[in-house]
Structure formats: structure tokens, C-alpha cells
mmCIF file of C-alpha atoms and ligand atoms in Angstrom:
data_model
loop_
_atom_site.group_PDB
_atom_site.id
_atom_site.type_symbol
_atom_site.label_atom_id
_atom_site.label_comp_id
_atom_site.label_asym_id
_atom_site.label_seq_id
_atom_site.Cartn_x
_atom_site.Cartn_y
_atom_site.Cartn_z
ATOM 1 C CA MET A 1 83.136 -16.927 -68.934
ATOM 2 C CA GLU A 2 83.788 -19.037 -65.832
ATOM 3 C CA ASN A 3 80.475 -21.698 -65.369
ATOM 4 C CA LYS A 4 80.478 -20.756 -61.436
ATOM 5 C CA ARG A 5 77.852 -22.381 -58.975
ATOM 6 C CA ILE A 6 75.826 -19.598 -58.678
ATOM 7 C CA ALA A 7 75.331 -18.368 -54.502
ATOM 8 C CA GLU A 8 71.859 -19.809 -53.272
ATOM 9 C CA SER A 9 71.826 -15.735 -52.555
ATOM 10 C CA GLU A 10 71.289 -15.010 -56.410
ATOM 11 C CA LEU A 11 69.721 -17.830 -57.343
ATOM 12 C CA ILE A 12 66.932 -18.181 -54.568
ATOM 13 C CA ILE A 13 65.431 -21.982 -55.031
ATOM 14 C CA ASN A 14 62.884 -22.039 -52.600
ATOM 15 C CA SER A 15 60.880 -25.242 -50.356
ATOM 16 C CA ARG A 16 60.326 -26.189 -52.799
ATOM 17 C CA GLY A 17 62.728 -26.567 -55.775
ATOM 18 C CA ALA A 18 60.826 -24.097 -56.829
ATOM 19 C CA VAL A 19 62.148 -20.567 -58.673
ATOM 20 C CA TYR A 20 61.524 -17.264 -56.254
ATOM 21 C CA HIS A 21 58.738 -15.322 -57.436
ATOM 22 C CA LEU A 22 57.066 -17.363 -59.899
ATOM 23 C CA ASP A 23 57.428 -20.195 -57.656
ATOM 24 C CA VAL A 24 57.739 -22.852 -60.805
ATOM 25 C CA ARG A 25 59.764 -25.729 -60.423
ATOM 26 C CA PRO A 26 61.931 -26.442 -64.253
ATOM 27 C CA GLU A 27 59.349 -29.479 -65.195
ATOM 28 C CA GLU A 28 56.898 -28.099 -64.421
ATOM 29 C CA LEU A 29 57.687 -25.055 -67.730
ATOM 30 C CA ALA A 30 56.885 -25.513 -71.184
ATOM 31 C CA HIS A 31 59.411 -23.752 -73.781
ATOM 32 C CA THR A 32 56.514 -22.277 -75.294
ATOM 33 C CA ILE A 33 55.435 -19.352 -72.772
ATOM 34 C CA ILE A 34 52.688 -17.086 -72.949
ATOM 35 C CA THR A 35 53.208 -14.247 -70.880
ATOM 36 C CA VAL A 36 49.568 -11.656 -69.818
ATOM 37 C CA GLY A 37 49.863 -8.202 -67.719
ATOM 38 C CA ASP A 38 46.577 -9.258 -65.458
ATOM 39 C CA PRO A 39 46.359 -12.580 -63.615
ATOM 40 C CA ASP A 40 43.410 -13.110 -64.069
ATOM 41 C CA ARG A 41 44.247 -13.323 -68.122
ATOM 42 C CA VAL A 42 45.592 -17.049 -67.246
ATOM 43 C CA PRO A 43 42.463 -18.552 -66.745
ATOM 44 C CA ALA A 44 40.763 -16.980 -70.034
ATOM 45 C CA VAL A 45 44.004 -18.537 -71.995
ATOM 46 C CA SER A 46 43.831 -21.850 -70.270
ATOM 47 C CA LYS A 47 41.252 -22.091 -70.624
ATOM 48 C CA HIS A 48 40.937 -22.571 -74.485
ATOM 49 C CA PHE A 49 43.524 -25.226 -73.632
ATOM 50 C CA ASP A 50 43.073 -29.004 -73.960
ATOM 51 C CA LYS A 51 44.927 -30.060 -70.609
ATOM 52 C CA VAL A 52 45.818 -28.282 -68.045
ATOM 53 C CA GLU A 53 48.174 -30.007 -65.652
ATOM 54 C CA HIS A 54 49.687 -27.610 -63.564
ATOM 55 C CA LYS A 55 48.737 -24.447 -62.098
ATOM 56 C CA SER A 56 51.001 -21.715 -59.854
ATOM 57 C CA GLN A 57 50.567 -18.952 -58.207
ATOM 58 C CA HIS A 58 53.071 -16.926 -56.294
ATOM 59 C CA ARG A 59 51.996 -12.855 -55.727
ATOM 60 C CA GLU A 60 51.089 -11.067 -58.992
ATOM 61 C CA PHE A 61 52.425 -14.669 -61.298
ATOM 62 C CA VAL A 62 49.880 -17.060 -62.160
ATOM 63 C CA THR A 63 51.131 -19.927 -63.722
ATOM 64 C CA HIS A 64 49.520 -22.535 -66.353
ATOM 65 C CA THR A 65 50.649 -25.374 -68.002
ATOM 66 C CA GLY A 66 49.077 -26.889 -70.094
ATOM 67 C CA TYR A 67 48.372 -28.623 -73.625
ATOM 68 C CA ILE A 68 46.792 -28.181 -77.307
ATOM 69 C CA GLY A 69 46.960 -30.756 -79.244
ATOM 70 C CA ASN A 70 50.470 -31.399 -79.138
ATOM 71 C CA LYS A 71 52.025 -28.626 -78.183
ATOM 72 C CA ARG A 72 53.045 -27.804 -74.366
ATOM 73 C CA LEU A 73 52.005 -23.903 -73.547
ATOM 74 C CA SER A 74 52.462 -22.162 -70.471
ATOM 75 C CA VAL A 75 50.326 -19.457 -69.134
ATOM 76 C CA VAL A 76 53.007 -16.650 -66.876
ATOM 77 C CA SER A 77 50.939 -13.115 -65.362
ATOM 78 C CA THR A 78 54.049 -10.632 -65.666
ATOM 79 C CA GLY A 79 51.856 -7.696 -63.684
ATOM 80 C CA ILE A 80 52.293 -4.763 -64.861
ATOM 81 C CA GLY A 81 55.906 -2.628 -65.586
ATOM 82 C CA THR A 82 59.442 -3.241 -67.414
ATOM 83 C CA ASP A 83 60.927 -4.354 -63.167
ATOM 84 C CA ASN A 84 58.493 -6.734 -63.297
ATOM 85 C CA ILE A 85 59.738 -8.409 -66.209
ATOM 86 C CA ASP A 86 63.750 -8.217 -65.379
ATOM 87 C CA ILE A 87 61.922 -11.001 -62.428
ATOM 88 C CA VAL A 88 59.932 -13.143 -65.080
ATOM 89 C CA LEU A 89 62.753 -12.806 -67.464
ATOM 90 C CA ASN A 90 65.588 -14.538 -65.763
ATOM 91 C CA GLU A 91 63.416 -16.580 -63.819
ATOM 92 C CA LEU A 92 62.429 -17.853 -67.019
ATOM 93 C CA ASP A 93 65.432 -18.119 -68.528
ATOM 94 C CA ALA A 94 67.015 -19.627 -64.790
ATOM 95 C CA LEU A 95 64.295 -22.789 -65.231
ATOM 96 C CA VAL A 96 65.549 -24.007 -68.122
ATOM 97 C CA ASN A 97 69.188 -22.866 -68.528
ATOM 98 C CA ILE A 98 70.371 -23.848 -65.217
ATOM 99 C CA ASP A 99 70.586 -27.234 -63.355
ATOM 100 C CA PHE A 100 69.510 -26.036 -60.050
ATOM 101 C CA GLN A 101 70.936 -28.993 -58.599
ATOM 102 C CA THR A 102 74.091 -28.969 -59.510
ATOM 103 C CA ARG A 103 73.320 -23.716 -59.658
ATOM 104 C CA LEU A 104 75.623 -24.334 -63.260
ATOM 105 C CA VAL A 105 74.931 -22.511 -66.386
ATOM 106 C CA LYS A 106 73.920 -25.579 -68.035
ATOM 107 C CA GLU A 107 76.579 -26.940 -71.265
ATOM 108 C CA GLN A 108 73.375 -26.892 -74.464
ATOM 109 C CA LEU A 109 70.971 -24.192 -73.766
ATOM 110 C CA THR A 110 67.295 -23.487 -74.829
ATOM 111 C CA SER A 111 66.427 -20.724 -76.820
ATOM 112 C CA LEU A 112 62.199 -20.047 -75.364
ATOM 113 C CA GLN A 113 59.916 -18.813 -77.258
ATOM 114 C CA VAL A 114 57.604 -15.750 -75.814
ATOM 115 C CA VAL A 115 54.894 -14.283 -77.030
ATOM 116 C CA ARG A 116 53.028 -11.338 -75.056
ATOM 117 C CA LEU A 117 49.395 -11.304 -74.852
ATOM 118 C CA GLY A 118 48.710 -7.775 -73.771
ATOM 119 C CA THR A 119 46.511 -4.626 -73.834
ATOM 120 C CA SER A 120 47.577 -0.918 -75.207
ATOM 121 C CA GLY A 121 47.475 2.521 -77.047
ATOM 122 C CA ALA A 122 47.270 3.857 -79.848
ATOM 123 C CA LEU A 123 48.725 6.689 -81.779
ATOM 124 C CA GLN A 124 48.187 6.737 -85.287
ATOM 125 C CA ASP A 125 44.812 7.529 -86.004
ATOM 126 C CA SER A 126 44.763 5.030 -88.583
ATOM 127 C CA ILE A 127 45.043 1.902 -86.074
ATOM 128 C CA PRO A 128 41.395 1.987 -84.325
ATOM 129 C CA VAL A 129 40.560 0.498 -80.946
ATOM 130 C CA ASP A 130 40.261 -3.512 -81.194
ATOM 131 C CA SER A 131 42.573 -3.535 -83.363
ATOM 132 C CA PHE A 132 45.514 -6.233 -83.411
ATOM 133 C CA VAL A 133 49.212 -4.271 -83.211
ATOM 134 C CA VAL A 134 52.134 -6.559 -84.006
ATOM 135 C CA SER A 135 55.499 -5.138 -82.215
ATOM 136 C CA SER A 136 58.403 -5.248 -85.116
ATOM 137 C CA HIS A 137 60.355 -2.972 -82.044
ATOM 138 C CA GLY A 138 59.699 -1.988 -78.642
ATOM 139 C CA LEU A 139 61.540 1.905 -78.311
ATOM 140 C CA GLY A 140 61.800 1.713 -73.934
ATOM 141 C CA LEU A 141 61.487 5.013 -72.267
ATOM 142 C CA ASP A 142 61.790 3.313 -68.975
ATOM 143 C CA ASN A 143 65.216 2.852 -67.767
ATOM 144 C CA LEU A 144 65.876 -1.590 -67.683
ATOM 145 C CA MET A 145 68.209 -2.281 -70.007
ATOM 146 C CA ALA A 146 70.635 0.186 -68.790
ATOM 147 C CA TYR A 147 71.479 -2.453 -65.924
ATOM 148 C CA TYR A 148 72.207 -4.889 -69.205
ATOM 149 C CA ALA A 149 75.285 -5.067 -71.340
ATOM 150 C CA PHE A 150 74.102 -5.710 -74.546
ATOM 151 C CA GLU A 151 74.869 -5.455 -78.391
ATOM 152 C CA ASN A 152 72.190 -3.879 -81.031
ATOM 153 C CA THR A 153 71.579 -4.375 -84.744
ATOM 154 C CA THR A 154 73.210 -1.741 -87.152
ATOM 155 C CA GLU A 155 69.112 -0.773 -87.889
ATOM 156 C CA GLU A 156 67.928 -1.240 -84.503
ATOM 157 C CA LYS A 157 71.308 1.455 -83.505
ATOM 158 C CA GLN A 158 70.180 3.088 -87.079
ATOM 159 C CA LEU A 159 66.150 3.761 -85.863
ATOM 160 C CA LEU A 160 67.012 4.871 -82.125
ATOM 161 C CA GLU A 161 69.517 7.395 -83.852
ATOM 162 C CA ALA A 162 66.663 8.743 -86.074
ATOM 163 C CA PHE A 163 64.952 8.280 -82.682
ATOM 164 C CA ARG A 164 67.030 10.255 -80.540
ATOM 165 C CA GLY A 165 67.581 13.386 -83.547
ATOM 166 C CA GLN A 166 63.034 13.148 -83.748
ATOM 167 C CA VAL A 167 61.660 12.839 -80.571
ATOM 168 C CA MET A 168 62.359 15.126 -77.639
ATOM 169 C CA LEU A 169 62.237 13.104 -74.462
ATOM 170 C CA GLN A 170 62.307 15.729 -70.922
ATOM 171 C CA PRO A 171 65.704 16.842 -69.775
ATOM 172 C CA GLY A 172 66.861 13.963 -67.157
ATOM 173 C CA GLY A 173 64.432 11.736 -68.547
ATOM 174 C CA ALA A 174 64.891 7.782 -69.671
ATOM 175 C CA ASN A 175 67.913 7.087 -72.248
ATOM 176 C CA PRO A 176 65.845 5.557 -74.622
ATOM 177 C CA CYS A 177 67.133 1.295 -75.371
ATOM 178 C CA LEU A 178 65.529 0.295 -79.044
ATOM 179 C CA PHE A 179 65.596 -3.818 -79.759
ATOM 180 C CA SER A 180 63.409 -5.575 -82.646
ATOM 181 C CA ALA A 181 60.999 -8.526 -82.119
ATOM 182 C CA GLY A 182 62.138 -12.226 -82.385
ATOM 183 C CA GLU A 183 61.836 -12.469 -85.849
ATOM 184 C CA ASP A 184 61.281 -16.725 -86.529
ATOM 185 C CA LEU A 185 58.332 -15.421 -85.011
ATOM 186 C CA ARG A 186 56.863 -12.040 -86.201
ATOM 187 C CA LYS A 187 56.307 -14.162 -89.761
ATOM 188 C CA HIS A 188 53.749 -16.228 -88.668
ATOM 189 C CA PHE A 189 51.558 -12.604 -87.578
ATOM 190 C CA THR A 190 51.049 -10.503 -90.069
ATOM 191 C CA ASP A 191 47.192 -11.334 -91.595
ATOM 192 C CA GLY A 192 45.644 -9.715 -89.286
ATOM 193 C CA PHE A 193 48.118 -7.734 -87.871
ATOM 194 C CA HIS A 194 48.816 -4.181 -87.913
ATOM 195 C CA THR A 195 52.743 -3.768 -87.224
ATOM 196 C CA GLY A 196 55.463 -0.679 -85.776
ATOM 197 C CA ILE A 197 57.619 0.354 -83.343
ATOM 198 C CA THR A 198 55.720 0.089 -79.725
ATOM 199 C CA VAL A 199 56.864 2.131 -77.022
ATOM 200 C CA THR A 200 57.191 0.812 -73.670
ATOM 201 C CA CYS A 201 56.882 3.749 -70.351
ATOM 202 C CA PRO A 202 57.799 3.982 -66.845
ATOM 203 C CA GLY A 203 54.025 4.612 -66.306
ATOM 204 C CA PHE A 204 50.756 4.754 -67.630
ATOM 205 C CA TYR A 205 49.464 9.238 -66.988
ATOM 206 C CA ALA A 206 52.817 11.337 -67.198
ATOM 207 C CA PRO A 207 54.654 9.425 -69.096
ATOM 208 C CA GLN A 208 52.793 8.197 -71.791
ATOM 209 C CA GLY A 209 51.174 11.727 -71.716
ATOM 210 C CA ARG A 210 47.908 11.556 -70.597
ATOM 211 C CA MET A 211 47.812 13.907 -66.774
ATOM 212 C CA LEU A 212 44.994 13.799 -65.091
ATOM 213 C CA ARG A 213 45.697 16.984 -62.579
ATOM 214 C CA GLY A 214 48.157 19.055 -62.334
ATOM 215 C CA GLN A 215 51.423 19.662 -65.954
ATOM 216 C CA LEU A 216 53.355 17.204 -68.331
ATOM 217 C CA SER A 217 56.915 18.229 -67.986
ATOM 218 C CA ASN A 218 56.590 17.204 -71.988
ATOM 219 C CA PRO A 219 53.716 18.325 -73.825
ATOM 220 C CA ASN A 220 55.089 17.771 -76.765
ATOM 221 C CA LEU A 221 55.261 13.594 -76.313
ATOM 222 C CA ILE A 222 52.586 12.518 -77.926
ATOM 223 C CA ASP A 223 52.976 14.692 -81.332
ATOM 224 C CA ASN A 224 56.175 13.951 -81.082
ATOM 225 C CA LEU A 225 56.149 9.887 -81.480
ATOM 226 C CA THR A 226 53.217 10.207 -83.922
ATOM 227 C CA GLY A 227 55.068 11.813 -85.877
ATOM 228 C CA PHE A 228 58.099 9.473 -85.642
ATOM 229 C CA SER A 229 59.412 7.937 -89.214
ATOM 230 C CA TYR A 230 62.329 6.940 -90.541
ATOM 231 C CA GLU A 231 62.783 4.341 -93.870
ATOM 232 C CA GLY A 232 59.201 3.537 -93.425
ATOM 233 C CA HIS A 233 58.974 2.321 -89.397
ATOM 234 C CA ARG A 234 56.003 4.684 -87.085
ATOM 235 C CA ILE A 235 55.824 4.046 -83.737
ATOM 236 C CA THR A 236 51.636 2.866 -83.440
ATOM 237 C CA ASN A 237 51.112 1.881 -79.883
ATOM 238 C CA PHE A 238 52.584 2.490 -75.975
ATOM 239 C CA GLU A 239 52.155 0.054 -73.271
ATOM 240 C CA MET A 240 54.207 -1.135 -70.186
ATOM 241 C CA GLU A 241 56.220 -4.078 -71.301
ATOM 242 C CA THR A 242 57.794 -5.343 -74.612
ATOM 243 C CA SER A 243 61.242 -3.769 -74.749
ATOM 244 C CA ALA A 244 61.985 -4.903 -71.741
ATOM 245 C CA ILE A 245 61.171 -8.358 -73.043
ATOM 246 C CA TYR A 246 62.153 -7.750 -76.184
ATOM 247 C CA GLY A 247 65.975 -6.640 -74.093
ATOM 248 C CA MET A 248 65.938 -9.256 -71.756
ATOM 249 C CA GLY A 249 65.256 -11.568 -74.787
ATOM 250 C CA ARG A 250 68.406 -10.400 -76.488
ATOM 251 C CA VAL A 251 71.092 -10.504 -73.554
ATOM 252 C CA LEU A 252 69.519 -13.669 -72.568
ATOM 253 C CA GLY A 253 68.703 -15.477 -75.999
ATOM 254 C CA HIS A 254 65.069 -15.780 -76.330
ATOM 255 C CA GLN A 255 63.187 -15.961 -79.314
ATOM 256 C CA CYS A 256 60.706 -12.382 -77.755
ATOM 257 C CA LEU A 257 57.016 -10.806 -79.501
ATOM 258 C CA SER A 258 54.417 -8.576 -77.932
ATOM 259 C CA ILE A 259 51.241 -8.562 -79.679
ATOM 260 C CA SER A 260 48.997 -6.535 -78.644
ATOM 261 C CA ALA A 261 45.329 -5.341 -78.087
ATOM 262 C CA ILE A 262 43.581 -2.217 -79.041
ATOM 263 C CA VAL A 263 42.677 -0.509 -75.753
ATOM 264 C CA ALA A 264 42.467 3.057 -76.078
ATOM 265 C CA ASN A 265 43.184 5.282 -79.642
ATOM 266 C CA ARG A 266 45.261 8.612 -77.989
ATOM 267 C CA ILE A 267 44.488 10.504 -81.471
ATOM 268 C CA ARG A 268 40.856 9.789 -81.598
ATOM 269 C CA GLN A 269 40.999 10.475 -77.217
ATOM 270 C CA GLU A 270 38.643 6.510 -78.020
ATOM 271 C CA PHE A 271 38.382 4.076 -75.551
ATOM 272 C CA THR A 272 36.906 0.520 -76.268
ATOM 273 C CA LYS A 273 33.761 -0.044 -75.846
ATOM 274 C CA ASP A 274 34.448 -4.756 -74.533
ATOM 275 C CA GLY A 275 38.365 -4.253 -72.967
ATOM 276 C CA ALA A 276 37.131 -8.153 -71.971
ATOM 277 C CA ALA A 277 35.529 -9.026 -75.586
ATOM 278 C CA VAL A 278 39.238 -7.596 -77.695
ATOM 279 C CA VAL A 279 41.323 -9.723 -74.747
ATOM 280 C CA GLU A 280 39.505 -13.087 -75.805
ATOM 281 C CA ALA A 281 39.630 -12.390 -79.488
ATOM 282 C CA LEU A 282 43.075 -11.327 -79.171
ATOM 283 C CA ILE A 283 43.545 -14.774 -77.488
ATOM 284 C CA GLN A 284 42.158 -16.348 -78.950
ATOM 285 C CA LYS A 285 43.904 -15.446 -82.374
ATOM 286 C CA GLY A 286 47.529 -15.406 -81.327
ATOM 287 C CA LEU A 287 46.792 -19.177 -79.695
ATOM 288 C CA GLY A 288 45.261 -20.211 -82.683
ATOM 289 C CA ILE A 289 49.023 -19.230 -84.771
ATOM 290 C CA ILE A 290 50.958 -20.472 -81.256
ATOM 291 C CA ALA A 291 49.988 -23.128 -81.512
ATOM 292 C CA GLY A 292 50.810 -24.163 -85.008
ATOM 293 C CA LEU A 293 54.719 -23.071 -84.286
HETATM 294 C C1 R1P B 301 48.209 -0.704 -68.205
HETATM 295 O O1 R1P B 301 46.759 -1.157 -67.790
HETATM 296 C C2 R1P B 301 48.796 -2.788 -68.762
HETATM 297 O O2 R1P B 301 48.075 -2.628 -70.031
HETATM 298 C C3 R1P B 301 48.665 -3.020 -70.484
HETATM 299 C C4 R1P B 301 50.162 -2.232 -69.800
HETATM 300 O O3 R1P B 301 51.910 -2.231 -70.425
HETATM 301 C C5 R1P B 301 50.750 -2.118 -68.651
HETATM 302 O O4 R1P B 301 50.924 -4.193 -68.258
HETATM 303 O O5 R1P B 301 48.966 -4.118 -71.243
HETATM 304 P P1 R1P B 301 48.355 -5.848 -70.228
HETATM 305 O O6 R1P B 301 47.298 -5.232 -70.012
HETATM 306 O O7 R1P B 301 48.780 -6.975 -70.586
HETATM 307 O O8 R1P B 301 48.238 -5.656 -68.852
HETATM 308 N N1 URA B 302 48.153 0.214 -71.447
HETATM 309 C C1 URA B 302 48.528 1.743 -72.070
HETATM 310 O O1 URA B 302 49.805 1.120 -71.554
HETATM 311 N N2 URA B 302 48.116 2.251 -72.720
HETATM 312 C C2 URA B 302 47.229 2.709 -72.557
HETATM 313 O O2 URA B 302 46.995 4.223 -73.380
HETATM 314 C C3 URA B 302 46.737 1.461 -72.741
HETATM 315 C C4 URA B 302 46.568 -0.097 -72.626
#
């Protein structure tokens, strides 16, 4: 593809020389990045850094960059949802792979390591609240990835076909997509983690089978997802970002992994008694591994 200068309307750089939504300059970002949904979780992560060298905030996007030992890390909040992941992953990629002076894509591309430390609801009785899940795959029931061209692996195509055969989605609903985790990252996160397919939903209530008032268009969604099984793969949990992080990682060439603290078990209808404690435990366990990567 021709390396054409990217126009001011397409890649927006502010007066500080920082990318539009994140308000981060290229030198302010590490190549190992932790994403969190909640902006308040950024200081909860960076308080474990030995040194913090950069802090910025614009809208819900808070970024802290620093070091644990010699390992340089950035922690970035995404807010909630796959639409925000579209913004965050594109801007993280631009910060490392586009020259902000010439507005040309660099000849030497950088592959980032992106690890989501999030919260989630379990879809299996055997995955209790306060446990951790590593997403082997992200299965999107939103429509973000329909806007991007990408290739699926043979295994991903098989899983998606099995999903379409076994799980009835509501008429007029999403065209599901599925992407696997970055294997170079996932292999480090095994001990003390459940693992399975994570379903990413375009909402917290009806799109995750929750109804406070009104009626669900698809009352069998949870049962269908919990019962899905294909060659040893099962669906472990629900949340709102993973498939988009994995999908954008595929499109842009970054290694991505999503790890969740289970705060709700939808089968047992239980919620954690101490959400802050389980998230802090996930941060400590996750950082212990990430710092050694
Ligand atoms: C919903 O409460 C939010 O929590 C989960 C979902 O993915 C969604 O963003 O993750 P975070 O705790 O990382 O935001
Ligand atoms: N986040 C979600 O998206 N769903 C849950 O059930 C819990 C956290």
C-alpha cells in the first residue's frame, strides 16, 4: 500500500503534539500497556510502580507511565465499551507506528504488548466470584469489528461456526466475531487463572441477559452461552471490551491479552463482597507477571 501522508482530519494531533483523545505524546507511552476500564483504577495500578514519569488525563482516558525495576509500563483507562476500544487501540498504535512530524506510517513497525486488567461476570457455576479468568478468545456480540477488514485463523473460524450453530442470538442482533489471545502473552498467565472464551457485549443489562424492568428479547441467552461447548472450549464470562481489544490487536499487529477479576457469578446469582479487594489482588498478580515479561 502507498505510504500516503495522513491528513490532519484523520490523525488529530493537539497543540501539545499529543494524540487527540488520549492526550499522550509518542515519548510518553511505554510499549507494554495495561488497559483498565475505570479511570480510578489507573492510580491503583501505578501506585505499584517504582517510579511514575508521566501522568495525563483527557475525558475518561487517564494515562500513567513509569517503571517497575527496568520494565517501562503505561497504564491507560479506556472507559466502558468497544466503541472506546476503537479509539484507544487506534491512538496507541498511532503513537508508536506513525511519525507525528511527517504523518507517514513508519517503515519499522512496533508491536505493543497490551494487557487488559478488568472486571467480569462468570457464566459457569464452577468459576466463583473473586477468581480470575484469562480470555483464550474474545467473542464479540457488538458490531465494531464489522468496520475493519481482518483474517481469522482456521481455529477461530471453526469456533465461530460452532457458536453460530449452538447459540441462538436475537433476530436483527450482532454478527458475532471471534479472535484468539496473543499466545506469547497468554502462556505466562496459567497458574491461578481459569481460562476460556469471553463474550463481549454491547451493554451491561439486556445484552448480558440482565433485566431490571421490561422484557428481554432473548431470554435464553445466558443458558445458551453457558451450555456452549466445542472441542474442550467453553464460554467462561461476559464483559464489554475483550473481543475489540483482540480484534484491533489482529488488525494492527499487537499482542493482546484480557484478564478479568470475577465480580459476579450469573449462574449462582452472586456478587463479590469486596470488589476493591479482588481488583487489587488481580492488579498485584498481573503486575508480578507483566513486570517479568
Ligand atoms: C461494566 O461494569 C464494566 O466493567 C467491566 C466491563 O468490561 C465494563 O467495562 O470491565 P472494567 O471493570 O475494566 O471496566
Ligand atoms: N462487568 C460486566 O460487564 N459484567 C458483569 O457481570 C460484571 C462486570
